[in-house]
Short mmCIF file of C-alpha atoms in Angstrom, two decimals:
data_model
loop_
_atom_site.label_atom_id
_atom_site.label_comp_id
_atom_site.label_asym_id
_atom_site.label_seq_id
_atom_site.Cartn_x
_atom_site.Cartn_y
_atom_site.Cartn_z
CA UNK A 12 -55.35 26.63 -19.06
CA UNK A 13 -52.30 26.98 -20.97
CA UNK A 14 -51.50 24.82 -23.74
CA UNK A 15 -48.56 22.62 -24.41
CA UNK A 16 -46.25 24.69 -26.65
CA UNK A 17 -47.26 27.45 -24.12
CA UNK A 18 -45.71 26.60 -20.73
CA UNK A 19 -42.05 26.72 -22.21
CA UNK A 20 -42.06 30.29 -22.39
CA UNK A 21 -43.33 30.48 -18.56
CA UNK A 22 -41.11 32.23 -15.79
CA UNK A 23 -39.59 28.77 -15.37
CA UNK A 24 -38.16 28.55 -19.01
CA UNK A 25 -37.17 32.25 -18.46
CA UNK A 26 -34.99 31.34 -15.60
CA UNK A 27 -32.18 29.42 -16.69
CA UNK A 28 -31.15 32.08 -19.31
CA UNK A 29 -31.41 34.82 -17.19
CA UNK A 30 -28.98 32.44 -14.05
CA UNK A 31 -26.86 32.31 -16.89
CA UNK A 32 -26.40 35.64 -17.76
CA UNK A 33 -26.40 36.85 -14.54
CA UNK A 34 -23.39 34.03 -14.00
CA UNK A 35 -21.55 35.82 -16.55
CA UNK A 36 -21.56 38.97 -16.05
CA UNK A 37 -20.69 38.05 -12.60
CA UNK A 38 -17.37 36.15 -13.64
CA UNK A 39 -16.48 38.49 -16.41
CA UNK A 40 -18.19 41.60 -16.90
CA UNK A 41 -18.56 42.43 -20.46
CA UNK A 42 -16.08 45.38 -20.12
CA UNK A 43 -13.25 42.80 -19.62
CA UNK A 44 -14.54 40.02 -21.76
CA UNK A 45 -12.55 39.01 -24.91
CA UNK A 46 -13.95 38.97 -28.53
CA UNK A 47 -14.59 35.46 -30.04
CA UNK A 48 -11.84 36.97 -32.80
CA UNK A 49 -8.89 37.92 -30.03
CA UNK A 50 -9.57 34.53 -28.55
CA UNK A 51 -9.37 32.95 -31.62
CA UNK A 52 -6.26 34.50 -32.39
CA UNK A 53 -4.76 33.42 -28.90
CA UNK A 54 -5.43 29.50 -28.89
CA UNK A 55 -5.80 28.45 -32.92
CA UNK A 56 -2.18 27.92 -34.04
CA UNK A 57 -3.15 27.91 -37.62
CA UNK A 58 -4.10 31.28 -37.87
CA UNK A 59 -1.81 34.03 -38.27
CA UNK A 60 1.67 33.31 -39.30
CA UNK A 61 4.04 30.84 -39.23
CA UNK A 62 6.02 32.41 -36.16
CA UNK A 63 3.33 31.51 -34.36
CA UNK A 64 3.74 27.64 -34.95
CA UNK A 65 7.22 28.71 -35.25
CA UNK A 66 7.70 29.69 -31.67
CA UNK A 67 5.44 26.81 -30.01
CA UNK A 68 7.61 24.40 -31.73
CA UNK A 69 10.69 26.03 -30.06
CA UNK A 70 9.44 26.23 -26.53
CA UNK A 71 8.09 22.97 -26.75
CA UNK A 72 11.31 21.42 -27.71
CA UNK A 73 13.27 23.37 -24.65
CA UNK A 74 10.92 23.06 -22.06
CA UNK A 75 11.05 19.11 -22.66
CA UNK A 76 14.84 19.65 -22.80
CA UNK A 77 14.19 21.81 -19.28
CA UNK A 78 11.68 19.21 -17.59
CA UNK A 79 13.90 16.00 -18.60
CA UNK A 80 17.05 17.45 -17.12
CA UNK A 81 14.71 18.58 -13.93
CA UNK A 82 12.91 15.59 -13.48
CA UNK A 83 16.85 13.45 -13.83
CA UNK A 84 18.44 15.47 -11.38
CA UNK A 85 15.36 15.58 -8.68
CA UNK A 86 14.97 19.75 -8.86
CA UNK A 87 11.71 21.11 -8.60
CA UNK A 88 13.14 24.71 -9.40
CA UNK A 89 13.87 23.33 -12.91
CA UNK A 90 10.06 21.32 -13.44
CA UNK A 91 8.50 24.94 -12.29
CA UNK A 92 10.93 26.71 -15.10
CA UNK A 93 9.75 24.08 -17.68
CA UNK A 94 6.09 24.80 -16.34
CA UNK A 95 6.09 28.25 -17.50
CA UNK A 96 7.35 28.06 -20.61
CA UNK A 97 5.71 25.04 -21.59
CA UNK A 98 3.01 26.57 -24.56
CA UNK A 99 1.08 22.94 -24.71
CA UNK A 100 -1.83 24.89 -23.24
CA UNK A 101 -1.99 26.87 -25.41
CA UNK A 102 -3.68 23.91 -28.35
CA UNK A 103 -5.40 22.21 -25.52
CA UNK A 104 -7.64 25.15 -24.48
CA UNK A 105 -8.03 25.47 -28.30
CA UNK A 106 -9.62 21.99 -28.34
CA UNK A 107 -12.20 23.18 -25.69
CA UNK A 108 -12.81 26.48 -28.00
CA UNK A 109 -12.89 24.46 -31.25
CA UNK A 110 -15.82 22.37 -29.48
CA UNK A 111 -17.22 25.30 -28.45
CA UNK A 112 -17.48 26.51 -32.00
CA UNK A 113 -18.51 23.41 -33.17
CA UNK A 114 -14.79 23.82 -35.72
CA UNK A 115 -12.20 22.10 -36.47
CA UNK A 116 -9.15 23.98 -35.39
CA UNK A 117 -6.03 21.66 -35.61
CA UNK A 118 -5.67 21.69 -32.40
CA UNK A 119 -5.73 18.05 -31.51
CA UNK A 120 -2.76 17.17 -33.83
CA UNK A 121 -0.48 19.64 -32.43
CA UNK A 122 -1.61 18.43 -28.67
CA UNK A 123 -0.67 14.52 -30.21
CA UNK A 124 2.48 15.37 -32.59
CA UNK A 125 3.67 17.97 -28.88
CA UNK A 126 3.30 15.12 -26.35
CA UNK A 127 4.85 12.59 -28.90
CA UNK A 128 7.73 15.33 -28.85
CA UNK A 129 8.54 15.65 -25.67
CA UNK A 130 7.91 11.82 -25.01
CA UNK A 131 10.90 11.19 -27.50
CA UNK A 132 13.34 13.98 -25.74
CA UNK A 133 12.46 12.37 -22.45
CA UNK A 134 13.41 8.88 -23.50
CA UNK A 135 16.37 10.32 -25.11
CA UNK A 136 17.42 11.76 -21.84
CA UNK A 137 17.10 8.10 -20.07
CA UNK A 138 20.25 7.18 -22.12
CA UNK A 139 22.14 9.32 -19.27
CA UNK A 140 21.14 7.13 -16.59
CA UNK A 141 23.69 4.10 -15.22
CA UNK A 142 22.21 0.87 -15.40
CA UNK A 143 21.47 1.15 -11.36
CA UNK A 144 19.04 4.17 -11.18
CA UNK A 145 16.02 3.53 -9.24
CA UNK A 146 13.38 5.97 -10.68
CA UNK A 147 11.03 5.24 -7.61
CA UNK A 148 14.04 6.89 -5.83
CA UNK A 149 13.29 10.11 -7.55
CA UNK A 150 10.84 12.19 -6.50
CA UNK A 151 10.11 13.96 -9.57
CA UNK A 152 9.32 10.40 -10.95
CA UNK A 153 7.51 9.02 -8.27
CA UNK A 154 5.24 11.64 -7.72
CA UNK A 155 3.94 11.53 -10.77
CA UNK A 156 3.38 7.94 -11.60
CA UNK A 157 0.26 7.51 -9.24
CA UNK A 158 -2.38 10.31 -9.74
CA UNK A 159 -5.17 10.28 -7.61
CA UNK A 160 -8.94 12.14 -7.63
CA UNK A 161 -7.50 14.91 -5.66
CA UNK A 162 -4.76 15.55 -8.51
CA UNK A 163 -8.21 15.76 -10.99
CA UNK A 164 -9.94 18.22 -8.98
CA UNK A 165 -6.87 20.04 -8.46
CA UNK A 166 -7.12 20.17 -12.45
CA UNK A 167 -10.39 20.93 -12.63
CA UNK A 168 -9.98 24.43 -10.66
CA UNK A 169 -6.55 25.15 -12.58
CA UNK A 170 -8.77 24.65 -15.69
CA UNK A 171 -11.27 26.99 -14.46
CA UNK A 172 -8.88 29.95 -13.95
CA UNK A 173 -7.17 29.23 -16.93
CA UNK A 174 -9.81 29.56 -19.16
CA UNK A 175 -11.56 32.48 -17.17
CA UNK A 176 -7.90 34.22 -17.36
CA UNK A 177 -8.32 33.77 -20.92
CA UNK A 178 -11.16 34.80 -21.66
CA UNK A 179 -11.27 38.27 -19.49
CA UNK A 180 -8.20 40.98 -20.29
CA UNK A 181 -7.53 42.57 -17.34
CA UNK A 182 -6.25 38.99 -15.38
CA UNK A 183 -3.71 37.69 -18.02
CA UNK A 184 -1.17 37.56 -14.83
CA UNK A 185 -2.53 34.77 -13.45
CA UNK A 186 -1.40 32.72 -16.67
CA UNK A 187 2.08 31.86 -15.39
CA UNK A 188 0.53 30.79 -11.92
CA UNK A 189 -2.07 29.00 -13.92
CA UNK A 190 0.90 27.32 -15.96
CA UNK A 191 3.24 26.46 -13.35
CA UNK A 192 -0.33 24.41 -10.94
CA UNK A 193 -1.41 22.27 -14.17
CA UNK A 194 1.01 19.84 -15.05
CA UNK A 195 1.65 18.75 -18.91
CA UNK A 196 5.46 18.70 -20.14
CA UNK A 197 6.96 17.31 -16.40
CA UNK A 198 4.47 14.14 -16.97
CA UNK A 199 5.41 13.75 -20.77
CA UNK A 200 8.96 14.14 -19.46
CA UNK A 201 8.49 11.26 -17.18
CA UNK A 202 6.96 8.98 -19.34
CA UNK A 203 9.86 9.08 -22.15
CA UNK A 204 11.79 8.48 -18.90
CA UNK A 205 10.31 5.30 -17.86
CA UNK A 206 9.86 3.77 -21.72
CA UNK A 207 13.44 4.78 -21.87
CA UNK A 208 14.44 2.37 -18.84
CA UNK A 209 11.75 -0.02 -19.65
CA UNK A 210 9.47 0.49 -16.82
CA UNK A 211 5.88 0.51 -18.90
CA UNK A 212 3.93 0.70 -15.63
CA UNK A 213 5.52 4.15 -14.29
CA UNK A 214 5.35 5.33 -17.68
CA UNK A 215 1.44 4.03 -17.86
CA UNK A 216 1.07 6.19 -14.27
CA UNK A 217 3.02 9.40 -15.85
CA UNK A 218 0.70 9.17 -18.54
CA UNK A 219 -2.30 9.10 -16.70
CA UNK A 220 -1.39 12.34 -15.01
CA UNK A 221 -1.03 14.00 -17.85
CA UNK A 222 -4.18 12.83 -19.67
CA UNK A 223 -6.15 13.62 -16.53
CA UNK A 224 -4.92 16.96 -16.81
CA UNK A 225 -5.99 17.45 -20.43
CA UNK A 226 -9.50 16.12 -20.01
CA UNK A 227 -9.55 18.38 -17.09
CA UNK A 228 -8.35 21.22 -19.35
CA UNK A 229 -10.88 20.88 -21.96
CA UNK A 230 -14.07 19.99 -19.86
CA UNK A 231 -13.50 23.45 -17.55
CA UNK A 232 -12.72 25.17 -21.15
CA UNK A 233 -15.46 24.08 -23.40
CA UNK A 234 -17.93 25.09 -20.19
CA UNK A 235 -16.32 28.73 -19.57
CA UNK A 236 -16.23 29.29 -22.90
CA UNK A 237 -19.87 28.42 -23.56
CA UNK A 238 -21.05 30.18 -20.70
CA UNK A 239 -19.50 33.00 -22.02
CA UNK A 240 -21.40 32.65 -25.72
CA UNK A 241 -18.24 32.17 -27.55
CA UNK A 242 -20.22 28.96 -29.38
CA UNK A 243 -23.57 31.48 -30.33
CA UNK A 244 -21.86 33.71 -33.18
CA UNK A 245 -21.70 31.20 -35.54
CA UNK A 246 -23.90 29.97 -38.17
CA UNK A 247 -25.82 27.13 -37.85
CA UNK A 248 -25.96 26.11 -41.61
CA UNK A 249 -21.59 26.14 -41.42
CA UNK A 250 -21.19 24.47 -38.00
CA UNK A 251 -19.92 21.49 -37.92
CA UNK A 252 -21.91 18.58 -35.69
CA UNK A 253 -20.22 18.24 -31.53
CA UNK A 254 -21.12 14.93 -31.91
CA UNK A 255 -18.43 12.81 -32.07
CA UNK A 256 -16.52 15.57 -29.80
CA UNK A 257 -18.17 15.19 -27.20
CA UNK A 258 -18.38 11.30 -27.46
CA UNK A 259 -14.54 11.46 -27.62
CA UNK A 260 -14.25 13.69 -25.01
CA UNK A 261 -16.84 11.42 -22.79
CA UNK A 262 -15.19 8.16 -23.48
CA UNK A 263 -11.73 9.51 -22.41
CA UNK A 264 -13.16 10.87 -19.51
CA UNK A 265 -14.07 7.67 -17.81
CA UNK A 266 -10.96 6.12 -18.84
CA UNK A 267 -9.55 8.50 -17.07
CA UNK A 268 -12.00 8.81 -13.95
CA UNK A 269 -12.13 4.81 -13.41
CA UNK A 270 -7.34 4.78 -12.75
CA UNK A 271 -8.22 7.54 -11.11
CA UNK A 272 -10.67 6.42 -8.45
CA UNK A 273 -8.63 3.24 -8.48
CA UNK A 274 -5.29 4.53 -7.52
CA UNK A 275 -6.83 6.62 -4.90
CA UNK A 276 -8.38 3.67 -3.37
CA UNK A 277 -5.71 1.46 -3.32
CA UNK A 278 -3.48 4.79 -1.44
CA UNK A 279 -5.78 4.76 1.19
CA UNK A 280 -5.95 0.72 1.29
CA UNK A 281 -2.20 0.82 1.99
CA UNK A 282 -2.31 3.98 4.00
CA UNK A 283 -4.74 1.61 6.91
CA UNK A 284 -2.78 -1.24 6.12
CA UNK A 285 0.26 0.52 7.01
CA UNK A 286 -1.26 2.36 10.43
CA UNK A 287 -2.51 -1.36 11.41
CA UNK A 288 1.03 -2.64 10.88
CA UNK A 289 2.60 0.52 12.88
CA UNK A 290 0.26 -0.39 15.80
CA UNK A 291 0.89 -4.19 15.81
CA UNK A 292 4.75 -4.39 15.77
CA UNK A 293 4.72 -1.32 18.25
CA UNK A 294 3.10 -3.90 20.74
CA UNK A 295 5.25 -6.27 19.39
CA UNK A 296 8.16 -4.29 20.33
CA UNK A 297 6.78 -3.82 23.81
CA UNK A 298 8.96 -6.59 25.55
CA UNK A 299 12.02 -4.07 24.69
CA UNK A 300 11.05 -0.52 26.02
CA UNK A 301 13.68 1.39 23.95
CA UNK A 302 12.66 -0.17 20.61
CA UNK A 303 10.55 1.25 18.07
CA UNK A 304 8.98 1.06 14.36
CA UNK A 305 10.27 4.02 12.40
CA UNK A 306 8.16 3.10 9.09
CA UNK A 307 6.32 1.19 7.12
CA UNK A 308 6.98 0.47 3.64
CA UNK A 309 5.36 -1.30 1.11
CA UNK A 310 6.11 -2.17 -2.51
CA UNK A 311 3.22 -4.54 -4.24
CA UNK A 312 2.41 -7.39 -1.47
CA UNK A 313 5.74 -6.91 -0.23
CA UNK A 314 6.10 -5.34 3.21
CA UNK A 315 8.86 -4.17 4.80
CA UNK A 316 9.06 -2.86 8.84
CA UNK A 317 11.21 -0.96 9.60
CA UNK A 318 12.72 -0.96 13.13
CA UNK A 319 14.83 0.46 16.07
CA UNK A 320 16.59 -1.93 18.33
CA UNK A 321 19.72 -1.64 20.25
CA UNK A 322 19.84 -5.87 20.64
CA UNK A 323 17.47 -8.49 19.47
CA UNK A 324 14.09 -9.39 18.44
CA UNK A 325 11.31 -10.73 20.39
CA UNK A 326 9.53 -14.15 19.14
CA UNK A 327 8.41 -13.65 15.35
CA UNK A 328 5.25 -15.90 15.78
CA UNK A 329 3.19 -13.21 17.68
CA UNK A 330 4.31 -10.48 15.04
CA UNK A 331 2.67 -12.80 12.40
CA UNK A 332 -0.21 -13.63 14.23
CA UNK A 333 -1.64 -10.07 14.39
CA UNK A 334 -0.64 -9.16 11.19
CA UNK A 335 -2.72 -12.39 10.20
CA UNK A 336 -5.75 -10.97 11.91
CA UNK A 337 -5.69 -7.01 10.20
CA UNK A 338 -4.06 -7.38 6.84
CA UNK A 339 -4.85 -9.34 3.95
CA UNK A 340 -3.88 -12.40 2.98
CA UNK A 341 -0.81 -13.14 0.67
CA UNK A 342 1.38 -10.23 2.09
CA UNK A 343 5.12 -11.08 2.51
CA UNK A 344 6.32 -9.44 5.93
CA UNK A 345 10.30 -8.60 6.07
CA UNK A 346 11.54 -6.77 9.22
CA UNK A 347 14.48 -4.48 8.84
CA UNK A 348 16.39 -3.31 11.98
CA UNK A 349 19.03 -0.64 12.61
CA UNK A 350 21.79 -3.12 13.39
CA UNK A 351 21.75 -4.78 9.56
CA UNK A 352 19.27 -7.50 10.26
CA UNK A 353 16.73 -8.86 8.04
CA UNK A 354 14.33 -11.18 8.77
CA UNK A 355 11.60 -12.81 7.15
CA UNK A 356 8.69 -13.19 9.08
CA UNK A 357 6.08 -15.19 6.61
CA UNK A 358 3.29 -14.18 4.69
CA UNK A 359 -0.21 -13.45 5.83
CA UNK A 360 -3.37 -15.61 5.77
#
């Protein structure tokens, strides 16, 4: 019978080793796989020169300039050029390598002292706005002050090719693709927006997105990257504990997962609430054949139906009454016609 301190060197204890080498030689063979020293070189803006520092500082500052005046006048074209020059990758994936390495890299300050950056040239751009500017009205604003799980998972695999792109030399292409799917400056750029016009909860939402994309970053990096063994080289008597790293890195995580979930909940909550409402003014509309709903907005517990009539109304009770029976309570119900009208029909019990 084997002993104890025998059955960890079974077939079973041989196993996970071997998946794991097998994993990555699949992903990168070792022809195309970067030293620890190239990749070092790459993502730890302390080492080498100042031009290096130099020339993040300098992108940095221009593709906030970039995103800010994209994001203000509504062009995608101009996010996607900030995108690809943004170099705030760059010290994130450096985080995941300096956990990897169990170092200290600097990496986290330039990641705060960046996003502080283009925070500031955002809100500096809000000084352009007139006093009238509805940032909900903006796409580029709105669509990135409500992430949801699908935007983390979208992260997730960006992360994944980033750092796999990285860490093999013969796909460094794929970097601009990589740069222009995972968002970081746009969302920075949006938050100065919204602190800049006083709107703290858009600028909470823009913030969100953003963080959600670092953690994403960092969690897909610090597992390529110790798949790949860049964490074994070291010596064990200089490495520095993971510790609080990966405490850190834990405890922003769920503050980021729990919005997350949240936000995507409360999307599909309105999302029924706003089929159910579709359905139950269309049969209110039924007593006039050539009316019709064309949308259903909603903006807190404020609900607004839009409609298409070429004369009047039918009797608002019924409306009420079957909005009463498949929304919640405490929603205020407005209908707004073609022909100017706006009526308030009550709130729901």
């Amino acid at each position: 019978m084997l002993g104890r301190a025998d059955r960890g060197h079974g077939p079973r204890a041989a196993t996970m080793p071997s998946m794991l080498g097998r994993l990555r030689s699949a992903v990168i063979p070792e022809s195309q796989r970067r030293t620890l020293d190239e990749l070092t070189q790459d993502l730890d803006l302390r080492s080498g020169d100042r031009s290096k520092r130099s020339a993040f500082w300098t992108m940095l500052v221009l593709s906030g300039i970039i995103a800010s005046a994209g994001v203000l006048a509504d062009s995608t074209a101009t996010v996607i050029g900030a995108m690809i020059i943004a170099p705030l990758s760059t010290p994130i994936m450096g985080i995941a390598l300096g956990i990897v390495k169990q170092r200290r890299n600097g990496s986290v300050r330039f990641v705060l002292a960046g996003g502080a950056l283009v925070i500031a040239i955002g809100a500096l751009f809000s000084l352009l706005l007139p006093g009238t500017y509805d940032l909900l009205a903006n796409s580029q604003i709105s669509g990135r002050t409500s992430p949801g799980v699908l935007d983390a998972v979208a992260a997730m695999a960006t992360g994944f090719a980033g750092s796999i792109a990285l860490a093999r030399r013969d796909v460094a292409a794929v970097l601009p693709g990589v740069a222009i799917a995972i968002s970081l400056v746009p969302p920075l750029a949006v938050v100065g927006v919204c602190l800049g016009r006083g709107s703290l909860s858009l600028a909470v939402g823009a913030l969100l997105l953003f963080l959600s994309n670092l953690v994403a970053l960092v969690l897909t990096g610090v597992l390529v990257f110790a798949v790949l063994g860049y964490g074994t080289v070291l010596n064990p008597r200089t490495a520095a504990s993971p510790r609080r790293a990966y405490i850190g890195l834990t405890v922003l995580l769920v503050a980021v997962v729990v919005p997350l979930v949240a936000n995507t909940l409360a999307a599909l909550a309105i999302a029924t609430w706003q089929n159910r409402a579709t359905q139950d003014a269309q049969s209110w509309l039924e007593a006039v054949p050539t009316a019709t709903v064309t949308g259903v907005d909603f903006n807190g517990y404020a609900m607004v139906i839009n409609v298409q009539t070429p004369g009047g109304l039918p009797d608002l009770a019924p409306l009420l009454a079957r909005l009463d029976r498949d929304l919640p309570a405490g929603i205020t119900v407005t209908v707004q016609t073609t022909l100017g009208q706006r009526i308030d029909v009550g709130t729901t019990d």
